[in-house]
CSV table of C-alpha atoms and ligand atoms in Angstrom, one decimal:
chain,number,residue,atom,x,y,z
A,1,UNK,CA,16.5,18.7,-12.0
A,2,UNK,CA,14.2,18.2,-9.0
A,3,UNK,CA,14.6,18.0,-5.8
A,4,UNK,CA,13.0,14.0,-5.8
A,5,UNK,CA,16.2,12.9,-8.5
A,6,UNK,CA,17.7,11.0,-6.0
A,7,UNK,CA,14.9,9.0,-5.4
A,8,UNK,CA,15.3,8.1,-9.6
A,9,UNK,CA,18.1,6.1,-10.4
A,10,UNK,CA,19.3,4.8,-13.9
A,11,UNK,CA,19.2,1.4,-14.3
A,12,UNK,CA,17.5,-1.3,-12.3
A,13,UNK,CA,20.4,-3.7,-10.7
A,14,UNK,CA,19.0,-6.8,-11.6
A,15,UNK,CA,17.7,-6.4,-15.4
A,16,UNK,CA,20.4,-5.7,-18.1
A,17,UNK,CA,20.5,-2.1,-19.0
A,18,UNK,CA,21.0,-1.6,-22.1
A,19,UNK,CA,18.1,-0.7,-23.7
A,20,UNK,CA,16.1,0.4,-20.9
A,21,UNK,CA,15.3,4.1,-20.8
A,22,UNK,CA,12.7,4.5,-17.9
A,23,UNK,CA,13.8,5.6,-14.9
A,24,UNK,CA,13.2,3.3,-11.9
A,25,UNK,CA,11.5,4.4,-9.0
A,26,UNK,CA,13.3,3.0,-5.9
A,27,UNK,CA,10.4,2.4,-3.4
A,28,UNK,CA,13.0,1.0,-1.4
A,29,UNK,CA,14.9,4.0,-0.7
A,30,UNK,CA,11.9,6.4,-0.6
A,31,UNK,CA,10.6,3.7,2.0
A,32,UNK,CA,13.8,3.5,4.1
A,33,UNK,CA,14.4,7.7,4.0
A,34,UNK,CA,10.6,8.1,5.4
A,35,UNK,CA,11.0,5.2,7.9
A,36,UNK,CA,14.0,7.7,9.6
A,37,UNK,CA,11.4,10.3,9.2
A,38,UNK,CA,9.0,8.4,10.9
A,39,UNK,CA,11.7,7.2,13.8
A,40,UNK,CA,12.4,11.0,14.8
A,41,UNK,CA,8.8,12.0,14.7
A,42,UNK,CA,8.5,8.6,17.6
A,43,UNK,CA,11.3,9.9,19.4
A,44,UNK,CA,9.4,13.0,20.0
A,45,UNK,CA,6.2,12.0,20.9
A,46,UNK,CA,7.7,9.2,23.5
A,47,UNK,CA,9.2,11.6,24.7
A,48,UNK,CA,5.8,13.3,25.8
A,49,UNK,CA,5.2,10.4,27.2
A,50,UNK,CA,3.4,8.7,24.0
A,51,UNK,CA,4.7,5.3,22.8
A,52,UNK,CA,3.0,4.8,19.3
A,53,UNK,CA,1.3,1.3,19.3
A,54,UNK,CA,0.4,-1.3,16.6
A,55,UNK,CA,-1.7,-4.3,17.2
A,56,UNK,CA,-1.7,-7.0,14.3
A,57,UNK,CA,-4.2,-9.9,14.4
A,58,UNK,CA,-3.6,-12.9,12.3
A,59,UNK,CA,-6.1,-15.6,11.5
A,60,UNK,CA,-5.0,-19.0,10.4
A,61,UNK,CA,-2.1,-19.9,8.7
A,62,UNK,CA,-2.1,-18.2,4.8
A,63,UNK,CA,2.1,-18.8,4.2
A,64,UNK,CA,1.5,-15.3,2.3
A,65,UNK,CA,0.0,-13.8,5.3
A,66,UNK,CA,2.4,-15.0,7.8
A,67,UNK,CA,5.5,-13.4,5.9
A,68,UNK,CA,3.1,-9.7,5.6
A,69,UNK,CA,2.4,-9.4,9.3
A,70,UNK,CA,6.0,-10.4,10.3
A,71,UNK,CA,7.4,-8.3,7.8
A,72,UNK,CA,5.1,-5.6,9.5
A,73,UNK,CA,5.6,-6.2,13.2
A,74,UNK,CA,9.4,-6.3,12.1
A,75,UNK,CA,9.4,-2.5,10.5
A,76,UNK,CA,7.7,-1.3,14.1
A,77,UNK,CA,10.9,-1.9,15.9
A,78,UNK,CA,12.9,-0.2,13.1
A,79,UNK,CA,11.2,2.8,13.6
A,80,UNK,CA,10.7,2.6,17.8
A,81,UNK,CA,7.0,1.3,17.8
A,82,UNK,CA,5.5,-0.6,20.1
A,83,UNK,CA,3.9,-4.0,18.8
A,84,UNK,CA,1.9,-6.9,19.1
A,85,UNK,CA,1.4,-9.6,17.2
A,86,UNK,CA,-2.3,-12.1,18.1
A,87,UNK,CA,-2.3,-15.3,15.9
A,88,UNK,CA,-5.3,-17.6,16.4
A,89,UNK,CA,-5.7,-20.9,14.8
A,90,UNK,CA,-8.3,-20.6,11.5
A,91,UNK,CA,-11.2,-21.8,13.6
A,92,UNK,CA,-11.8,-19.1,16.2
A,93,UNK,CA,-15.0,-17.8,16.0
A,94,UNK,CA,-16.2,-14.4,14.9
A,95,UNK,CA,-17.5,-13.4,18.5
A,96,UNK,CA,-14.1,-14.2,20.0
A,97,UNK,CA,-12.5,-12.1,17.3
A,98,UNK,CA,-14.8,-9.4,17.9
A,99,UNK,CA,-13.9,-9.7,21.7
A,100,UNK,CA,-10.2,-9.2,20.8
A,101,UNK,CA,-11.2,-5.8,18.7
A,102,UNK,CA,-13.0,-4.5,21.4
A,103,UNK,CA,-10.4,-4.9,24.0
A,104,UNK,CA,-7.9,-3.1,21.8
A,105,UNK,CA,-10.2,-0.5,20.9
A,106,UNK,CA,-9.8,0.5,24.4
A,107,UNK,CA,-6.3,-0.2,25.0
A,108,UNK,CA,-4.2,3.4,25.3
A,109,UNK,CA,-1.1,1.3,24.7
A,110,UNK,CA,-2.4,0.5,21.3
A,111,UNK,CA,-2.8,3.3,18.4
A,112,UNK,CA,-3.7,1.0,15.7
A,113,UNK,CA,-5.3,-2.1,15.3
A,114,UNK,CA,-4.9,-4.3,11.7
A,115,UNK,CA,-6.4,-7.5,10.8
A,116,UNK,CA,-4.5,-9.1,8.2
A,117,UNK,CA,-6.9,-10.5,4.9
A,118,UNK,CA,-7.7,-12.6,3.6
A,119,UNK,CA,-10.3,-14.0,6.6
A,120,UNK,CA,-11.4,-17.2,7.4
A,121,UNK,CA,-15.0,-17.9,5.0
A,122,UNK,CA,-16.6,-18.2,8.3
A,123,UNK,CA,-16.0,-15.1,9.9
A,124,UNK,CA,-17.7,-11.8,7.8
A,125,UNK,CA,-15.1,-9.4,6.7
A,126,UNK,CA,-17.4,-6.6,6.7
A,127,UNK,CA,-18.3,-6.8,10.4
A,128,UNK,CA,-15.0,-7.7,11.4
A,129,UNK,CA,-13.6,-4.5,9.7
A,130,UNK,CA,-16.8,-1.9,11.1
A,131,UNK,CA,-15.9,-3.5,14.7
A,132,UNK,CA,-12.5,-1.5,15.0
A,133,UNK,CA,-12.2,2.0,16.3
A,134,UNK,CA,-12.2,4.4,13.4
A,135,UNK,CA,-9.5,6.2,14.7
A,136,UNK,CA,-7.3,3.3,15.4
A,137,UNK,CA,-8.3,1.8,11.7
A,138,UNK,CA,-4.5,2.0,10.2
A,139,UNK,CA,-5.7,0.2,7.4
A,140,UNK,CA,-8.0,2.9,6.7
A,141,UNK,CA,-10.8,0.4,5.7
A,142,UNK,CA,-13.4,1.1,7.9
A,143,UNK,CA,-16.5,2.7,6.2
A,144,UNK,CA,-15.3,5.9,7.9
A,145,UNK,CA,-12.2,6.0,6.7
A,146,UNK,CA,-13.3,5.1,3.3
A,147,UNK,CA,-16.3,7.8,3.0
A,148,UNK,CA,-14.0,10.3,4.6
A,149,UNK,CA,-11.7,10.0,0.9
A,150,UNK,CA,-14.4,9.7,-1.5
A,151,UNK,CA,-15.7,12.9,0.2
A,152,UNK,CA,-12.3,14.6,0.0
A,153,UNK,CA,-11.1,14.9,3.5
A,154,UNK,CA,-9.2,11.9,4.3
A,155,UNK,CA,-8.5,10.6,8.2
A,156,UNK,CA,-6.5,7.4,7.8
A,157,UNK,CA,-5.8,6.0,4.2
A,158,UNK,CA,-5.6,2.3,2.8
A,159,UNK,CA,-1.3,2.0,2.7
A,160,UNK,CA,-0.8,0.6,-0.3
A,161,UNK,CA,-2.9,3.4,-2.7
A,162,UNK,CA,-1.5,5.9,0.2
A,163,UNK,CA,2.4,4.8,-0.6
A,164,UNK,CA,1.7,5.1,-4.0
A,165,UNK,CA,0.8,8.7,-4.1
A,166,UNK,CA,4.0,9.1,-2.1
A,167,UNK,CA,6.1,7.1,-4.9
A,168,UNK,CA,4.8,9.1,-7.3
A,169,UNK,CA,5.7,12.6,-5.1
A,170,UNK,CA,9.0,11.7,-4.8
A,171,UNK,CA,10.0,10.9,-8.6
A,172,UNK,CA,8.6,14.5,-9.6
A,173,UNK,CA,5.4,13.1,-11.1
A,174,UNK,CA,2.8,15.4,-12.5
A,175,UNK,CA,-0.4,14.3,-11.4
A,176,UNK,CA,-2.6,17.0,-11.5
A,177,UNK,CA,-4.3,16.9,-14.9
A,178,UNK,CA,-2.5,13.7,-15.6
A,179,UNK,CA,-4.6,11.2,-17.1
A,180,UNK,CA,-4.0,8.0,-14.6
A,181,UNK,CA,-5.5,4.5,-15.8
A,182,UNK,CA,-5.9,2.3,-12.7
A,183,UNK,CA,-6.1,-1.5,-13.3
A,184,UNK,CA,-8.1,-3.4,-10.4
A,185,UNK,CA,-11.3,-2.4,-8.2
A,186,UNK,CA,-10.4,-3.5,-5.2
A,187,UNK,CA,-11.2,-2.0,-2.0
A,188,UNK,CA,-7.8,-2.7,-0.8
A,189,UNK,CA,-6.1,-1.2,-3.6
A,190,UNK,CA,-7.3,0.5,-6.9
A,191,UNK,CA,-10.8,2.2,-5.5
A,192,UNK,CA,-9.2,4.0,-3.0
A,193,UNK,CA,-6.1,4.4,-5.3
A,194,UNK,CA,-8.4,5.9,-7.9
A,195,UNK,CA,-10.1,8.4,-5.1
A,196,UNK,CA,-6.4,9.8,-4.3
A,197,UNK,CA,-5.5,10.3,-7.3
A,198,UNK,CA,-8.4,12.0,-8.6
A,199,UNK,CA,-8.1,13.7,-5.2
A,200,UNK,CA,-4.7,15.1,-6.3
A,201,UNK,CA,-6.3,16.4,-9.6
A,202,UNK,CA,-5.6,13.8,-12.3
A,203,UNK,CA,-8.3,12.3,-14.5
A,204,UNK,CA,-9.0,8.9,-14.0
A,205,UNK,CA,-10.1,5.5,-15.4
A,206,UNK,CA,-10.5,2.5,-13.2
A,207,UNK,CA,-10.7,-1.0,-15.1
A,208,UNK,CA,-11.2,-4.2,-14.3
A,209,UNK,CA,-10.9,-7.5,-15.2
A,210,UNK,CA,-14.0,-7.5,-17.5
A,211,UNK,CA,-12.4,-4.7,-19.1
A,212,UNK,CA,-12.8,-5.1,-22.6
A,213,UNK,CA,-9.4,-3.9,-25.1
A,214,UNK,CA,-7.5,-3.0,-21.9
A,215,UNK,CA,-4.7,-2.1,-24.2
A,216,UNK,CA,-6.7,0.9,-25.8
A,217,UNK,CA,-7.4,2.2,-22.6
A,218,UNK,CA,-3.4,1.7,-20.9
A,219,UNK,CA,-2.2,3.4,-23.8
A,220,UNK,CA,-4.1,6.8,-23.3
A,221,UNK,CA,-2.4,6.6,-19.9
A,222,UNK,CA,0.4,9.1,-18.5
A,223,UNK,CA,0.6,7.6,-14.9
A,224,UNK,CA,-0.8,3.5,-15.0
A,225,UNK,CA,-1.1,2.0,-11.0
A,226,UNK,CA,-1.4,-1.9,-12.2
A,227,UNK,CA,-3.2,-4.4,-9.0
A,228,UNK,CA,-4.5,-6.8,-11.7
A,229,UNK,CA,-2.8,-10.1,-9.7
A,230,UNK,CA,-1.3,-11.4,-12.8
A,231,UNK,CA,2.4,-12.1,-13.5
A,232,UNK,CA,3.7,-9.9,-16.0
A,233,UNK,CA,0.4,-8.9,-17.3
A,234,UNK,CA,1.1,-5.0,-18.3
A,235,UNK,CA,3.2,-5.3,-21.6
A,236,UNK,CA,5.0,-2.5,-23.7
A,237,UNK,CA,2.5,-2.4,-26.0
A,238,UNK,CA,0.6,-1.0,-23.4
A,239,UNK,CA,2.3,1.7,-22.8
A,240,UNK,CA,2.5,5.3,-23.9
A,241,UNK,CA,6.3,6.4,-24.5
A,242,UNK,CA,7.2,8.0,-21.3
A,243,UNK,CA,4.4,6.9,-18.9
A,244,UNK,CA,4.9,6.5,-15.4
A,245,UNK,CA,3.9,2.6,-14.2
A,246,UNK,CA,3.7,1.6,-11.0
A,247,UNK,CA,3.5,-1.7,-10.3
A,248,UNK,CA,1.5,-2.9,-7.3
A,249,UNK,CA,1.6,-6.9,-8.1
A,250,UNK,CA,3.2,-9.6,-5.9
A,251,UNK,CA,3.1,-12.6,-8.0
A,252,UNK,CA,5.3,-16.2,-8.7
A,253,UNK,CA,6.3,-15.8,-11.9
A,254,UNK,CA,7.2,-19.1,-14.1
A,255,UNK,CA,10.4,-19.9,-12.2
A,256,UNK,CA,8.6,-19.3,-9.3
A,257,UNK,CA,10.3,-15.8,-8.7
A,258,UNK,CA,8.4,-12.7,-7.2
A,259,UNK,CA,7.5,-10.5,-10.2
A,260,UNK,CA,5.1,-8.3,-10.1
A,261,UNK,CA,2.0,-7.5,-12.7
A,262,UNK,CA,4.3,-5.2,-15.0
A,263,UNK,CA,6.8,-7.2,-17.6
A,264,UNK,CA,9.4,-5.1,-16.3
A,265,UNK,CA,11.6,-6.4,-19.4
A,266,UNK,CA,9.5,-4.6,-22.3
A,267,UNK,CA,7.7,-1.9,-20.0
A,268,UNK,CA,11.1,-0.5,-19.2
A,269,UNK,CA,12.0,0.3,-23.0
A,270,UNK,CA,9.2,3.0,-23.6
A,271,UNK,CA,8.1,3.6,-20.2
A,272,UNK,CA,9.4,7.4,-18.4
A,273,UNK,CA,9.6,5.6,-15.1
A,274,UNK,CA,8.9,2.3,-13.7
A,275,UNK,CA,8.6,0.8,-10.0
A,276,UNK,CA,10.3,-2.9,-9.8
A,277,UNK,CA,8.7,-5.8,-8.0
A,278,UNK,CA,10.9,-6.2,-5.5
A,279,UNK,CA,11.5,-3.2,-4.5
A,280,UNK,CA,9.0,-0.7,-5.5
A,281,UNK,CA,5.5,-0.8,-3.6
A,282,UNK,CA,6.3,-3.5,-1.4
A,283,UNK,CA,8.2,-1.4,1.1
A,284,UNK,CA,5.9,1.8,0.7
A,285,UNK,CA,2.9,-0.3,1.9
A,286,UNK,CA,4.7,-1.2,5.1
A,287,UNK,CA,6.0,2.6,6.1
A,288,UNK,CA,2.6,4.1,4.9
A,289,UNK,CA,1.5,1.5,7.7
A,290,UNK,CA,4.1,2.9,10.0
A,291,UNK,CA,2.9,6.8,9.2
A,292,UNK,CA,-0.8,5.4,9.8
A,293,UNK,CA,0.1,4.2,13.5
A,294,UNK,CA,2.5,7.4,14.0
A,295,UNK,CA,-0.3,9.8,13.0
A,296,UNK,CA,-3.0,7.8,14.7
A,297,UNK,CA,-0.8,8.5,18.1
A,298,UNK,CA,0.0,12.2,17.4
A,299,UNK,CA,-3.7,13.2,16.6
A,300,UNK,CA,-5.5,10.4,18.4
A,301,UNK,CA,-3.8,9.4,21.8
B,1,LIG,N1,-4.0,-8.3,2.8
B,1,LIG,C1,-3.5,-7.9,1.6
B,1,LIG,N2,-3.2,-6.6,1.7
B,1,LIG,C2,-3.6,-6.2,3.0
B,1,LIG,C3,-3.6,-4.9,3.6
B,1,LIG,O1,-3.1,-3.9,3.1
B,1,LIG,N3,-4.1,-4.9,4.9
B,1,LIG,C4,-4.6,-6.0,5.5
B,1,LIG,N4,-5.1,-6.0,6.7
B,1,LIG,N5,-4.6,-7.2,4.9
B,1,LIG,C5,-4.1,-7.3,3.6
């Protein structure tokens, strides 16, 4: 046994367990034992006189949107950050958000700056993201940040891909010469996902949704990281016996309940180990955010 089995627990709480053999990786717990982590490290550096910082700007009025950055300005107090939250209706213009970044760039009360996406069409994401300070970029999406992991020394690291690696850590995961299929190219999630893990040693195949016979390439997989976007898309007959999925997706599904992109149901009967939607990724996004803002202090302020 290793030292991450309490991390893995048997059976997931909310899906009938009889015939499910993969072991489910509790995000949740992993998140909530690196979040005290995270608090003590705060307590020390405030304590140097060093309040860790985030600033999160909001444009317009995405439902999703609102419930991530309150979820995020939320965690900050958990852990004894200091936070801010801007919202501006969806028309302000691109010069006045620019305005904004600049003056937080400068702040020394602020550590890290996020702008939650989608944008506005108006306003150009690209320019919006290149305006804040690389080394207050928690997001880790500034070019920076993003040419600093595809050249192997990373600074600050997209969350999601970043809490990921961490799930993955904790359940005891081989990843070095692993071969790890990757579903989605996005520059949120599954290009910097892929860099990490090839990073970490594993061989790696990034598909997307032109993909042709997804299924042939899922099923050479021993580690699968699916950020397709649709419910329940990742079946069993994907999925090599005792693969380990992760499951990044945050989708209705016909009841209008939060699934994810994996049919937990079937997945969980040949599957090794499985993260749930809720519960799984979710969580780790938000205290890789956390760890971001902490770090950006410590090396930064
Ligand atoms: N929208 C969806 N995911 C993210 C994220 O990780 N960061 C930001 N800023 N916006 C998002």
């Amino acid at each position: 046994p290793s030292r991450f089995d309490f991390y893995i627990i048997a059976a997931h709480p909310n899906q009938p367990s009889t015939d499910m053999t993969a072991h489910l990786i509790d995000g949740k717990q992993i998140a909530t034992d690196t979040q005290a982590h995270i608090k003590e490290r705060v307590t020390a550096l405030s304590a140097r006189g060093i309040n860790p910082g985030l600033a999160v700007i909001l444009v317009g009025d995405n439902p999703a949107s609102h419930v991530y950055v309150s979820n995020k300005v939320k965690s900050c107090g958990v852990v004894g950050m200091h936070s801010v939250l801007e919202q501006y209706p969806a028309d302000l213009s691109e010069t006045k958000l620019l305005e904004r970044i600049h003056a937080l760039n400068i702040d020394p009360s602020i550590h890290g700056i996020l702008v939650q996406l989608p944008l506005p069409a108006h306003i150009n994401e690209h320019a919006v993201l290149e305006a804040i300070s690389p080394i207050k970029d928690v997001d880790g999406f500034h070019l920076i940040n993003a040419g600093a992991l595809m050249t192997g020394q990373p600074r600050l690291r997209a969350c999601t891909p970043y809490g990921v690696m961490k799930m993955l850590e904790h359940s005891g995961t081989e990843i070095r010469g692993a071969h790890a299929v990757v579903i989605g190219a996005s520059n949120i999630v599954g290009k910097p996902m892929a860099l990490m893990l090839l990073q970490a040693g594993a061989t790696i195949t990034v598909c997307n949704s032109k993909t042709r016979d997804l299924a042939h390439h899922t099923r050479q997989a021993d580690i699968i990281v699916a950020a397709v976007g649709r419910a329940k898309f990742i079946t069993g007959d994907m999925v090599k016996a005792g693969a380990v999925v992760i499951d990044v997706g945050m989708n209705r599904d016909e009841n209008g309940k939060l699934c994810g992109d994996v049919d937990f149901e079937s997945v969980s009967k040949v599957a090794g180990a499985v993260s749930p939607v809720p519960g799984g990724v979710g969580p780790m996004t938000i205290t890789m955010l956390l760890m971001n803002t902490l770090e950006a202090a410590e090396k930064y302020a």
